CSV table of C-alpha atoms and ligand atoms in Angstrom, one decimal:
chain,number,residue,atom,x,y,z
A,1,MET,CA,183.1,110.8,-91.4
A,2,ALA,CA,186.4,110.7,-89.5
A,3,ALA,CA,186.8,114.4,-89.9
A,4,ALA,CA,183.2,114.9,-88.8
A,5,GLY,CA,183.9,112.9,-85.7
A,6,SER,CA,186.8,115.2,-84.8
A,7,ALA,CA,184.8,118.3,-85.6
A,8,ILE,CA,181.5,117.4,-83.9
A,9,GLY,CA,182.2,117.8,-80.2
A,10,LEU,CA,181.9,120.2,-77.3
A,11,GLY,CA,182.1,123.1,-79.8
A,12,SER,CA,178.7,122.2,-81.2
A,13,ILE,CA,177.0,120.8,-78.0
A,14,TRP,CA,178.5,123.0,-75.3
A,15,LYS,CA,180.1,126.1,-76.8
A,16,PHE,CA,177.6,126.9,-79.6
A,17,PRO,CA,174.5,127.3,-77.4
A,18,TYR,CA,176.1,129.4,-74.7
A,19,VAL,CA,177.9,131.7,-77.2
A,20,VAL,CA,174.6,132.1,-79.1
A,21,GLY,CA,172.9,132.9,-75.8
A,22,GLN,CA,175.5,135.6,-75.0
A,23,ASN,CA,175.2,137.2,-78.4
A,24,GLY,CA,171.5,137.6,-78.7
A,25,GLY,CA,170.2,134.5,-80.7
A,26,GLY,CA,168.9,134.5,-84.2
A,27,ALA,CA,171.1,137.1,-85.9
A,28,PHE,CA,174.2,135.5,-84.5
A,29,ILE,CA,173.2,132.2,-85.9
A,30,ILE,CA,172.8,133.7,-89.4
A,31,LEU,CA,176.3,135.1,-89.0
A,32,TYR,CA,177.6,131.7,-87.9
A,33,ILE,CA,176.1,129.9,-90.9
A,34,VAL,CA,177.3,132.6,-93.3
A,35,CYS,CA,180.9,132.4,-91.9
A,36,SER,CA,180.8,128.6,-92.1
A,37,LEU,CA,179.8,128.6,-95.7
A,38,VAL,CA,181.6,131.6,-97.1
A,39,PHE,CA,184.9,131.3,-95.2
A,40,GLY,CA,184.7,127.9,-93.5
A,41,LEU,CA,184.1,125.9,-96.7
A,42,PRO,CA,187.0,127.2,-98.7
A,43,LEU,CA,189.3,127.0,-95.7
A,44,VAL,CA,188.3,123.4,-95.0
A,45,MET,CA,188.8,122.4,-98.6
A,46,ASN,CA,192.1,124.2,-98.6
A,47,GLU,CA,193.4,122.3,-95.5
A,48,PHE,CA,192.3,119.0,-97.0
A,49,LEU,CA,194.1,119.9,-100.2
A,50,ILE,CA,197.3,120.9,-98.5
A,51,GLY,CA,197.3,117.6,-96.8
A,52,LYS,CA,196.4,115.6,-99.8
A,53,LEU,CA,198.9,117.3,-102.1
A,54,SER,CA,201.8,117.0,-99.6
A,55,GLY,CA,200.8,113.7,-98.0
A,56,ARG,CA,202.1,115.2,-94.8
A,57,SER,CA,200.8,116.4,-91.4
A,58,ALA,CA,200.6,120.1,-90.4
A,59,TYR,CA,204.2,120.0,-89.4
A,60,GLY,CA,205.8,118.8,-92.6
A,61,ALA,CA,203.2,120.0,-95.2
A,62,PHE,CA,204.4,123.6,-95.7
A,63,ARG,CA,208.0,122.5,-96.3
A,64,ALA,CA,206.9,119.7,-98.6
A,65,LEU,CA,204.9,122.1,-100.8
A,66,THR,CA,207.3,125.0,-101.0
A,67,GLY,CA,210.7,123.5,-100.4
A,68,THR,CA,211.5,126.1,-97.8
A,69,ASN,CA,211.2,126.6,-94.1
A,70,ARG,CA,209.6,130.1,-94.4
A,71,TRP,CA,206.2,128.8,-93.4
A,72,GLN,CA,207.3,126.8,-90.4
A,73,TRP,CA,206.0,129.5,-88.0
A,74,LEU,CA,202.5,128.6,-89.0
A,75,SER,CA,202.9,125.1,-87.7
A,76,TRP,CA,203.9,126.6,-84.4
A,77,VAL,CA,200.8,128.8,-84.3
A,78,PHE,CA,198.8,125.6,-84.9
A,79,LEU,CA,200.6,123.9,-82.0
A,80,VAL,CA,200.1,126.7,-79.6
A,81,SER,CA,196.4,127.0,-80.7
A,82,VAL,CA,195.8,123.2,-80.1
A,83,ILE,CA,197.5,123.3,-76.7
A,84,VAL,CA,195.5,126.3,-75.6
A,85,ILE,CA,192.3,124.7,-76.7
A,86,MET,CA,193.1,121.5,-74.8
A,87,SER,CA,193.8,123.5,-71.7
A,88,PHE,CA,190.1,124.2,-71.3
A,89,TYR,CA,188.6,121.4,-73.5
A,90,PHE,CA,189.7,118.6,-71.2
A,91,LEU,CA,188.2,120.5,-68.3
A,92,VAL,CA,184.8,120.6,-69.9
A,93,THR,CA,185.2,117.0,-71.0
A,94,GLY,CA,185.6,116.3,-67.2
A,95,TRP,CA,182.4,118.2,-66.5
A,96,CYS,CA,180.6,115.8,-68.9
A,97,PHE,CA,182.0,112.8,-67.0
A,98,TYR,CA,181.0,114.3,-63.7
A,99,TYR,CA,177.5,115.0,-64.9
A,100,MET,CA,177.2,111.5,-66.2
A,101,VAL,CA,178.2,110.1,-62.8
A,102,GLU,CA,175.9,112.5,-61.0
A,103,ALA,CA,173.0,111.6,-63.4
A,104,ALA,CA,173.6,107.9,-62.7
A,105,SER,CA,173.3,108.5,-59.0
A,106,ASN,CA,170.1,110.4,-59.5
A,107,THR,CA,171.4,113.6,-57.9
A,108,PHE,CA,169.3,116.0,-59.9
A,109,ALA,CA,165.9,114.6,-59.0
A,110,GLY,CA,163.6,117.4,-57.8
A,111,MET,CA,166.1,120.2,-58.3
A,112,ASP,CA,164.8,123.5,-59.7
A,113,ALA,CA,166.7,126.1,-61.7
A,114,ALA,CA,168.2,127.7,-58.6
A,115,ALA,CA,169.3,124.4,-57.1
A,116,LEU,CA,170.8,123.2,-60.4
A,117,ARG,CA,172.8,126.5,-60.7
A,118,ALA,CA,174.0,126.1,-57.1
A,119,HIS,CA,175.0,122.5,-57.8
A,120,PHE,CA,177.2,123.6,-60.7
A,121,SER,CA,178.7,126.4,-58.8
A,122,ALA,CA,179.6,124.1,-56.0
A,123,PHE,CA,181.3,121.7,-58.4
A,124,GLU,CA,183.1,124.7,-60.1
A,125,ALA,CA,184.5,125.8,-56.8
A,126,ASN,CA,185.9,122.4,-56.0
A,127,ALA,CA,189.4,122.4,-57.4
A,128,LEU,CA,190.2,118.9,-56.4
A,129,GLN,CA,187.1,117.3,-57.9
A,130,MET,CA,187.5,119.2,-61.2
A,131,THR,CA,191.2,118.3,-61.4
A,132,ILE,CA,190.3,114.6,-60.9
A,133,TYR,CA,187.7,114.6,-63.7
A,134,ALA,CA,189.9,116.5,-66.1
A,135,ALA,CA,192.7,114.1,-65.4
A,136,ILE,CA,190.4,111.1,-66.1
A,137,ALA,CA,189.7,112.7,-69.5
A,138,ILE,CA,193.4,113.3,-70.2
A,139,VAL,CA,194.4,109.8,-69.1
A,140,LEU,CA,191.6,108.1,-71.2
A,141,THR,CA,192.6,110.1,-74.3
A,142,ALA,CA,196.3,109.4,-73.8
A,143,SER,CA,195.6,105.7,-73.3
A,144,VAL,CA,193.7,105.4,-76.6
A,145,LEU,CA,196.7,107.0,-78.3
A,146,TRP,CA,199.3,105.1,-76.3
A,147,PHE,CA,197.8,101.7,-77.0
A,148,ASP,CA,197.1,102.7,-80.6
A,149,VAL,CA,193.5,101.7,-80.4
A,150,ASN,CA,192.3,104.6,-82.6
A,151,LYS,CA,190.9,102.1,-85.1
A,152,GLY,CA,188.7,100.5,-82.4
A,153,ILE,CA,187.5,104.0,-81.3
A,154,GLU,CA,186.8,104.9,-84.8
A,155,ARG,CA,184.6,101.8,-85.3
A,156,LEU,CA,182.9,102.5,-82.0
A,157,SER,CA,182.3,106.1,-82.8
A,158,LYS,CA,180.8,105.1,-86.2
A,159,ILE,CA,178.0,103.5,-84.2
A,160,LEU,CA,177.8,106.0,-81.3
A,161,MET,CA,177.9,109.2,-83.3
A,162,PRO,CA,174.8,108.3,-85.4
A,163,ILE,CA,173.1,107.3,-82.1
A,164,LEU,CA,174.0,110.8,-80.7
A,165,PHE,CA,172.5,112.3,-83.8
A,166,LEU,CA,169.3,110.4,-83.4
A,167,PHE,CA,169.1,111.2,-79.8
A,168,LEU,CA,169.6,114.9,-80.5
A,169,ILE,CA,166.7,114.9,-83.0
A,170,LEU,CA,164.4,113.1,-80.5
A,171,MET,CA,165.4,115.5,-77.8
A,172,ALA,CA,164.8,118.5,-80.0
A,173,ALA,CA,161.3,117.2,-80.9
A,174,HIS,CA,160.5,116.8,-77.2
A,175,MET,CA,161.7,120.3,-76.3
A,176,ILE,CA,159.7,122.0,-79.0
A,177,SER,CA,156.6,120.3,-77.5
A,178,LEU,CA,157.3,121.8,-74.1
A,179,ASP,CA,155.0,124.5,-72.7
A,180,GLY,CA,157.0,127.7,-73.4
A,181,GLY,CA,159.3,125.9,-75.7
A,182,THR,CA,158.4,127.9,-78.7
A,183,ALA,CA,159.8,131.0,-77.0
A,184,GLY,CA,163.2,129.3,-77.4
A,185,LEU,CA,162.7,128.7,-81.1
A,186,HIS,CA,161.7,132.3,-81.5
A,187,TYR,CA,164.9,133.4,-79.8
A,188,LEU,CA,166.9,131.1,-82.0
A,189,PHE,CA,165.4,131.8,-85.4
A,190,MET,CA,164.0,135.4,-85.2
A,191,PRO,CA,167.0,137.6,-86.0
A,192,ASP,CA,167.4,140.9,-84.2
A,193,PHE,CA,170.1,142.6,-86.2
A,194,SER,CA,170.5,145.4,-83.6
A,195,LYS,CA,172.6,142.9,-81.6
A,196,ILE,CA,175.3,142.7,-84.2
A,197,THR,CA,178.6,144.5,-83.6
A,198,SER,CA,182.0,143.8,-85.0
A,199,LYS,CA,182.9,141.9,-81.8
A,200,VAL,CA,179.9,139.7,-82.4
A,201,ILE,CA,181.0,139.0,-86.0
A,202,LEU,CA,184.4,138.1,-84.8
A,203,GLN,CA,182.9,135.7,-82.2
A,204,ALA,CA,180.7,134.1,-84.9
A,205,MET,CA,183.6,133.6,-87.2
A,206,GLY,CA,185.8,132.2,-84.4
A,207,LEU,CA,183.0,129.9,-83.2
A,208,SER,CA,182.4,128.7,-86.8
A,209,PHE,CA,186.1,127.9,-87.3
A,210,PHE,CA,186.3,126.2,-83.8
A,211,THR,CA,183.4,123.9,-84.5
A,212,LEU,CA,184.7,123.1,-88.0
A,213,SER,CA,188.2,122.3,-86.5
A,214,VAL,CA,189.6,124.7,-89.1
A,215,GLY,CA,192.6,127.1,-88.7
A,216,MET,CA,194.6,124.7,-86.6
A,217,GLY,CA,196.1,122.5,-89.2
A,218,ILE,CA,194.1,119.5,-88.0
A,219,LEU,CA,192.4,118.9,-91.3
A,220,ILE,CA,195.7,119.0,-93.1
A,221,THR,CA,196.6,115.8,-91.3
A,222,TYR,CA,193.2,114.3,-92.3
A,223,GLY,CA,193.9,115.4,-95.9
A,224,GLY,CA,197.2,113.6,-95.7
A,225,TYR,CA,195.4,110.3,-95.2
A,226,MET,CA,192.8,110.8,-97.9
A,227,PRO,CA,192.8,108.4,-100.9
A,228,LYS,CA,193.9,110.1,-104.1
A,229,ASP,CA,190.4,109.7,-105.7
A,230,GLN,CA,188.5,111.2,-102.8
A,231,ASN,CA,186.5,114.3,-103.8
A,232,VAL,CA,187.6,117.1,-101.5
A,233,THR,CA,184.6,119.4,-102.3
A,234,SER,CA,181.9,116.9,-101.4
A,235,THR,CA,183.7,115.7,-98.3
A,236,SER,CA,184.1,119.2,-97.1
A,237,VAL,CA,180.4,120.1,-97.8
A,238,GLN,CA,179.2,117.0,-96.0
A,239,MET,CA,181.3,117.7,-93.0
A,240,ILE,CA,180.3,121.3,-92.7
A,241,VAL,CA,176.6,120.5,-93.2
A,242,LEU,CA,176.8,117.9,-90.4
A,243,VAL,CA,178.5,120.2,-88.0
A,244,ILE,CA,175.9,123.0,-88.7
A,245,ILE,CA,173.0,120.6,-88.2
A,246,VAL,CA,174.4,119.3,-84.9
A,247,SER,CA,175.0,122.8,-83.6
A,248,LEU,CA,171.5,123.9,-84.6
A,249,LEU,CA,170.0,120.8,-83.0
A,250,SER,CA,171.9,121.6,-79.7
A,251,GLY,CA,170.4,125.1,-79.9
A,252,MET,CA,167.0,123.7,-80.5
A,253,ILE,CA,167.4,121.5,-77.4
A,254,ILE,CA,168.8,124.1,-75.0
A,255,PHE,CA,166.8,127.2,-75.8
A,256,PRO,CA,163.3,125.8,-75.4
A,257,ALA,CA,164.5,124.4,-72.1
A,258,VAL,CA,166.0,127.7,-71.1
A,259,PHE,CA,162.6,129.5,-71.6
A,260,ALA,CA,160.4,126.7,-70.3
A,261,TYR,CA,162.3,126.2,-67.0
A,262,GLY,CA,163.2,129.7,-66.1
A,263,PHE,CA,166.9,130.0,-67.0
A,264,SER,CA,168.6,132.9,-68.8
A,265,PRO,CA,170.0,132.5,-72.3
A,266,SER,CA,173.2,134.2,-71.2
A,267,GLU,CA,174.1,131.9,-68.3
A,268,GLY,CA,177.5,131.4,-69.8
A,269,PRO,CA,179.7,128.2,-70.1
A,270,GLU,CA,177.5,126.3,-67.6
A,271,LEU,CA,174.4,126.7,-69.8
A,272,THR,CA,174.2,123.1,-71.1
A,273,PHE,CA,175.0,121.7,-67.7
A,274,VAL,CA,172.4,123.6,-65.7
A,275,THR,CA,169.5,123.5,-68.2
A,276,LEU,CA,169.4,119.9,-69.4
A,277,PRO,CA,169.1,118.2,-66.0
A,278,ALA,CA,166.0,120.3,-65.4
A,279,VAL,CA,164.5,118.8,-68.6
A,280,PHE,CA,165.5,115.2,-68.1
A,281,GLN,CA,163.5,115.0,-64.9
A,282,HIS,CA,160.3,115.3,-66.9
A,283,MET,CA,161.3,112.9,-69.6
A,284,PHE,CA,160.8,109.2,-69.9
A,285,SER,CA,163.1,107.4,-67.4
A,286,PRO,CA,165.1,110.5,-66.2
A,287,THR,CA,168.2,108.5,-65.0
A,288,LEU,CA,168.5,106.5,-68.2
A,289,THR,CA,167.9,109.5,-70.5
A,290,SER,CA,170.4,111.8,-68.7
A,291,VAL,CA,173.1,109.1,-68.4
A,292,THR,CA,172.8,108.3,-72.1
A,293,PHE,CA,172.9,112.0,-73.0
A,294,PHE,CA,176.0,112.9,-70.9
A,295,GLY,CA,177.6,109.6,-71.9
A,296,LEU,CA,177.2,110.4,-75.6
A,297,MET,CA,178.5,113.9,-74.9
A,298,CYS,CA,181.6,112.3,-73.4
A,299,VAL,CA,182.0,110.2,-76.6
A,300,ALA,CA,181.7,113.3,-78.8
A,301,ALA,CA,184.2,115.1,-76.6
A,302,LEU,CA,186.7,112.2,-76.7
A,303,THR,CA,186.7,111.8,-80.5
A,304,SER,CA,187.7,115.5,-80.5
A,305,THR,CA,190.3,115.3,-77.8
A,306,ILE,CA,191.9,112.2,-79.4
A,307,SER,CA,192.4,114.2,-82.7
A,308,LEU,CA,193.7,117.3,-80.8
A,309,MET,CA,196.2,115.3,-78.7
A,310,GLU,CA,197.3,113.3,-81.7
A,311,VAL,CA,198.4,116.5,-83.4
A,312,VAL,CA,200.7,117.4,-80.5
A,313,ILE,CA,202.1,113.9,-80.2
A,314,ALA,CA,202.9,113.7,-84.0
A,315,PHE,CA,204.4,117.2,-83.8
A,316,ILE,CA,206.7,116.4,-81.0
A,317,CYS,CA,207.8,113.2,-82.7
A,318,GLU,CA,208.5,114.9,-86.0
A,319,ALA,CA,210.1,118.1,-84.5
A,320,THR,CA,212.5,116.1,-82.3
A,321,SER,CA,213.4,113.5,-84.9
A,322,THR,CA,216.3,115.5,-86.3
A,323,THR,CA,217.6,116.5,-82.8
A,324,LYS,CA,220.0,114.7,-80.5
A,325,HIS,CA,217.1,113.5,-78.4
A,326,PRO,CA,214.4,112.2,-80.6
A,327,LEU,CA,211.3,111.2,-78.7
A,328,ASN,CA,209.3,108.2,-79.7
A,329,ARG,CA,205.5,108.1,-79.7
A,330,HIS,CA,205.2,106.8,-76.2
A,331,GLN,CA,207.6,109.4,-74.8
A,332,SER,CA,205.8,112.1,-76.7
A,333,THR,CA,202.4,110.9,-75.3
A,334,ILE,CA,203.7,111.2,-71.8
A,335,VAL,CA,205.2,114.7,-72.4
A,336,THR,CA,201.9,115.9,-74.0
A,337,ALA,CA,199.8,114.4,-71.2
A,338,LEU,CA,202.0,116.1,-68.6
A,339,ILE,CA,201.8,119.5,-70.3
A,340,LEU,CA,198.0,119.1,-70.4
A,341,VAL,CA,197.7,118.1,-66.7
A,342,VAL,CA,199.7,121.2,-65.8
A,343,ALA,CA,197.8,123.5,-68.1
A,344,ASN,CA,194.4,122.2,-67.0
A,345,THR,CA,195.3,122.5,-63.3
A,346,LEU,CA,196.5,126.1,-63.8
A,347,CYS,CA,193.1,126.8,-65.4
A,348,ILE,CA,191.3,125.2,-62.5
A,349,LEU,CA,193.3,127.0,-59.9
A,350,SER,CA,192.6,130.3,-61.5
A,351,MET,CA,188.9,129.5,-61.8
A,352,THR,CA,188.5,128.5,-58.2
A,353,GLY,CA,190.2,131.6,-56.9
A,354,HIS,CA,193.3,129.6,-55.6
A,355,ALA,CA,195.7,131.6,-57.7
A,356,ASP,CA,194.7,135.2,-58.2
A,357,TRP,CA,197.9,136.0,-60.1
A,358,LEU,CA,196.7,133.6,-62.8
A,359,THR,CA,194.4,136.0,-64.5
A,360,VAL,CA,194.5,138.0,-67.7
A,361,LYS,CA,192.8,141.4,-67.6
A,362,GLY,CA,190.7,140.3,-64.7
A,363,GLN,CA,189.5,137.1,-66.4
A,364,ASN,CA,190.4,133.7,-65.1
A,365,LEU,CA,192.6,131.4,-67.4
A,366,PHE,CA,189.7,129.3,-68.5
A,367,ASN,CA,187.9,132.3,-70.0
A,368,SER,CA,191.1,133.8,-71.3
A,369,PHE,CA,192.2,130.6,-73.1
A,370,ASN,CA,188.8,130.1,-74.4
A,371,ALA,CA,188.7,133.6,-75.9
A,372,LEU,CA,192.3,133.6,-77.0
A,373,SER,CA,191.9,130.5,-79.1
A,374,THR,CA,188.5,131.4,-80.6
A,375,ASN,CA,189.1,135.1,-81.2
A,376,ILE,CA,192.8,135.3,-82.0
A,377,LEU,CA,194.8,132.1,-82.6
A,378,ILE,CA,192.3,130.3,-84.8
A,379,PRO,CA,191.6,133.4,-87.0
A,380,VAL,CA,195.4,133.9,-87.3
A,381,GLY,CA,195.9,130.2,-88.3
A,382,ALA,CA,193.1,130.5,-90.8
A,383,LEU,CA,194.6,133.7,-92.3
A,384,GLY,CA,198.0,132.1,-92.5
A,385,THR,CA,196.7,129.0,-94.3
A,386,ALA,CA,194.7,131.1,-96.8
A,387,LEU,CA,197.7,133.4,-97.5
A,388,PHE,CA,200.0,130.4,-97.8
A,389,SER,CA,197.8,128.6,-100.4
A,390,GLY,CA,196.7,131.8,-102.2
A,391,TRP,CA,200.1,133.3,-102.7
A,392,PHE,CA,202.9,130.9,-102.1
A,393,VAL,CA,201.9,127.4,-103.4
A,394,PRO,CA,203.2,127.1,-107.0
A,395,LYS,CA,200.3,127.8,-109.3
A,396,ALA,CA,200.9,124.6,-111.2
A,397,ARG,CA,199.6,122.7,-108.2
A,398,TYR,CA,196.0,123.7,-108.8
A,399,GLN,CA,195.9,124.5,-112.5
A,400,GLY,CA,193.6,122.5,-114.6
A,401,SER,CA,190.6,122.8,-112.3
A,402,ARG,CA,188.4,125.8,-112.6
A,403,VAL,CA,187.0,125.4,-109.1
A,404,GLY,CA,190.6,125.1,-107.9
A,405,SER,CA,191.7,128.3,-109.6
A,406,PHE,CA,188.7,130.3,-108.4
A,407,LEU,CA,189.2,129.0,-104.9
A,408,TYR,CA,192.9,129.9,-104.8
A,409,LEU,CA,193.1,133.0,-107.0
A,410,VAL,CA,190.0,134.8,-105.7
A,411,VAL,CA,188.8,133.4,-102.4
A,412,LEU,CA,191.9,132.4,-100.6
A,413,ARG,CA,194.1,135.1,-102.1
A,414,TRP,CA,191.8,138.0,-101.4
A,415,LEU,CA,188.3,137.4,-100.0
A,416,VAL,CA,189.2,135.4,-96.9
A,417,PRO,CA,192.3,137.3,-95.8
A,418,ILE,CA,190.7,140.7,-96.3
A,419,ALA,CA,187.6,139.7,-94.4
A,420,ILE,CA,189.5,138.2,-91.5
A,421,VAL,CA,191.8,141.2,-91.2
A,422,ILE,CA,188.9,143.7,-91.3
A,423,ILE,CA,186.7,141.8,-88.8
A,424,PHE,CA,189.7,141.4,-86.5
A,425,LEU,CA,190.9,145.0,-86.6
A,426,ASP,CA,187.4,146.3,-86.3
A,427,SER,CA,186.7,144.3,-83.3
A,428,ILE,CA,189.8,145.6,-81.4
A,429,ASN,CA,188.7,149.1,-82.4
A,430,ILE,CA,191.6,149.8,-84.7
A,431,ILE,CA,189.4,150.8,-87.6
B,1,LIG,N1,185.6,121.1,-83.6
B,1,LIG,C1,185.7,120.5,-82.2
B,1,LIG,C2,184.5,120.8,-81.5
B,1,LIG,O1,183.6,121.5,-82.0
B,1,LIG,C3,186.9,121.1,-81.5
B,1,LIG,C4,188.1,120.7,-82.1
B,1,LIG,C5,188.9,121.7,-82.6
B,1,LIG,C6,188.5,119.4,-82.3
B,1,LIG,C7,190.1,121.4,-83.3
B,1,LIG,C8,189.6,119.1,-83.0
B,1,LIG,C9,190.4,120.1,-83.4
B,1,LIG,O2,184.3,120.5,-80.4
C-alpha cells in the first residue's frame, strides 16, 4: 500500500488522461496496459527484489549485490531522473493547490469552456503566482521529511487514498450518465490502431513506467524495507492493478467531460484543470465537490513528492557520508529543497516567456523535462536495472525458484532489454 501511495499520483490523474488524449485514445490505452503487464510487472518485481536482497536503497544496493562499483552510474541516472521529474512535478502539484483555492472561492461558477481555458492560460502566464504555489508544495513536502512525520502522513494517506478511490468511482459513474458522455467512453475504449507509431509506443511505455514509479530506483528503496516473508509477486501485481484502475478511472472521468462540454481531447497538460471545473458546476454542491476533488489530488501528489524527495535526501546523505563534508538529513533536506526551487523557477520562467534562452529545440523547459524523463531517462533506468539483474547478479541469488529463474534468465536478460532498445531506436528513427 505504501508503494501504491507513491505510485498513484499526478501520473495517473493528470498525465495519463492528457497523454492518452494526445495519442488518439483506445489503442494507446491497450499499449499502456500491455507495457504495464509485460514490462512493468517484471521490472517492478525486480526492483523490489534488488531492495529486498540487498536491504539497501538505490544508492547502496548495486555495490551490496555485486561487491563492485561498476554499477554506480545507474544510481546517478536514477538521481538525475528523479530531480528532472520533480522539476515539473512540483509545479503541477502547485496547480492543484491553486485550483483547490480557486474552487473554494467559487471562481469557476458560470464559466464555459472558453472562459476556463482563458483562466488557466492567465494563471500559466503569471510567473510569480506559479512560483508561489510550487514553493508551497516544495516547502510542505520538505517539512514532512524534515520533521520526520512520514508515519503520520502514511496513516493519513491510508484513510485519504481509499476516499480518493471511492470519489473517482462516483465521479466516473456521474460522467458516464452525462449527455454526450458515451462519446468519451467510445474514444477511450474503441481502439483505432492506425494511430500507433513507434513514437506512440515509446510514449505508452514511458507513461506506464512513470505511473508505476519504475526505472528510477524508487521501488528498490521500498523493497529494502520489505519484511523477509513478504511475497514480492503478489505485492507487485496488487500495486500495478491499482495503478491501472486509477489511471483508467481518471480517463473515464475526463473524456466524457471533454465530449460533453466541448473541449478537445488533445488540450495538453491543462486537460484535467480545464475540463473538471466545467463538470463540477453541474454536480451536487459544486464548491464542496470541487474543493474535495482538488484537495484529494493534492494528497495524491504529495504522497508521490514525499517519496521522490526522500530518494534525493537519502542519496545526498549516503553519497557525502564518506567525504570530508558529510551532510546530515536536515542539511540534505535544505540542499534538495533549494535545488528544486531553482529548477522549478527555471521551468516557470521558460514557460512564461521570461527566459527565451531556456528552451530546448523550441520547447520550454517544462515540456522538455517532462519528455526527457518519460521518453529517455526512465527507459534507460529500466534498461539498466534489467541488464544488471539479468546478467550481473550472481545466479545463486535467485536459484531455487522457478518463477525467479524465468524472470531473470528470460525476461530481464532478453525480453525487456531488447524491447526497450528496439522501441527506443525506432522512435528516434535509427531503425
Ligand atoms: N508514479 C508517480 C505518479 O504517477 C510519479 C512518481 C514517479 C512518484 C517516481 C514517485 C516516483 O504520479
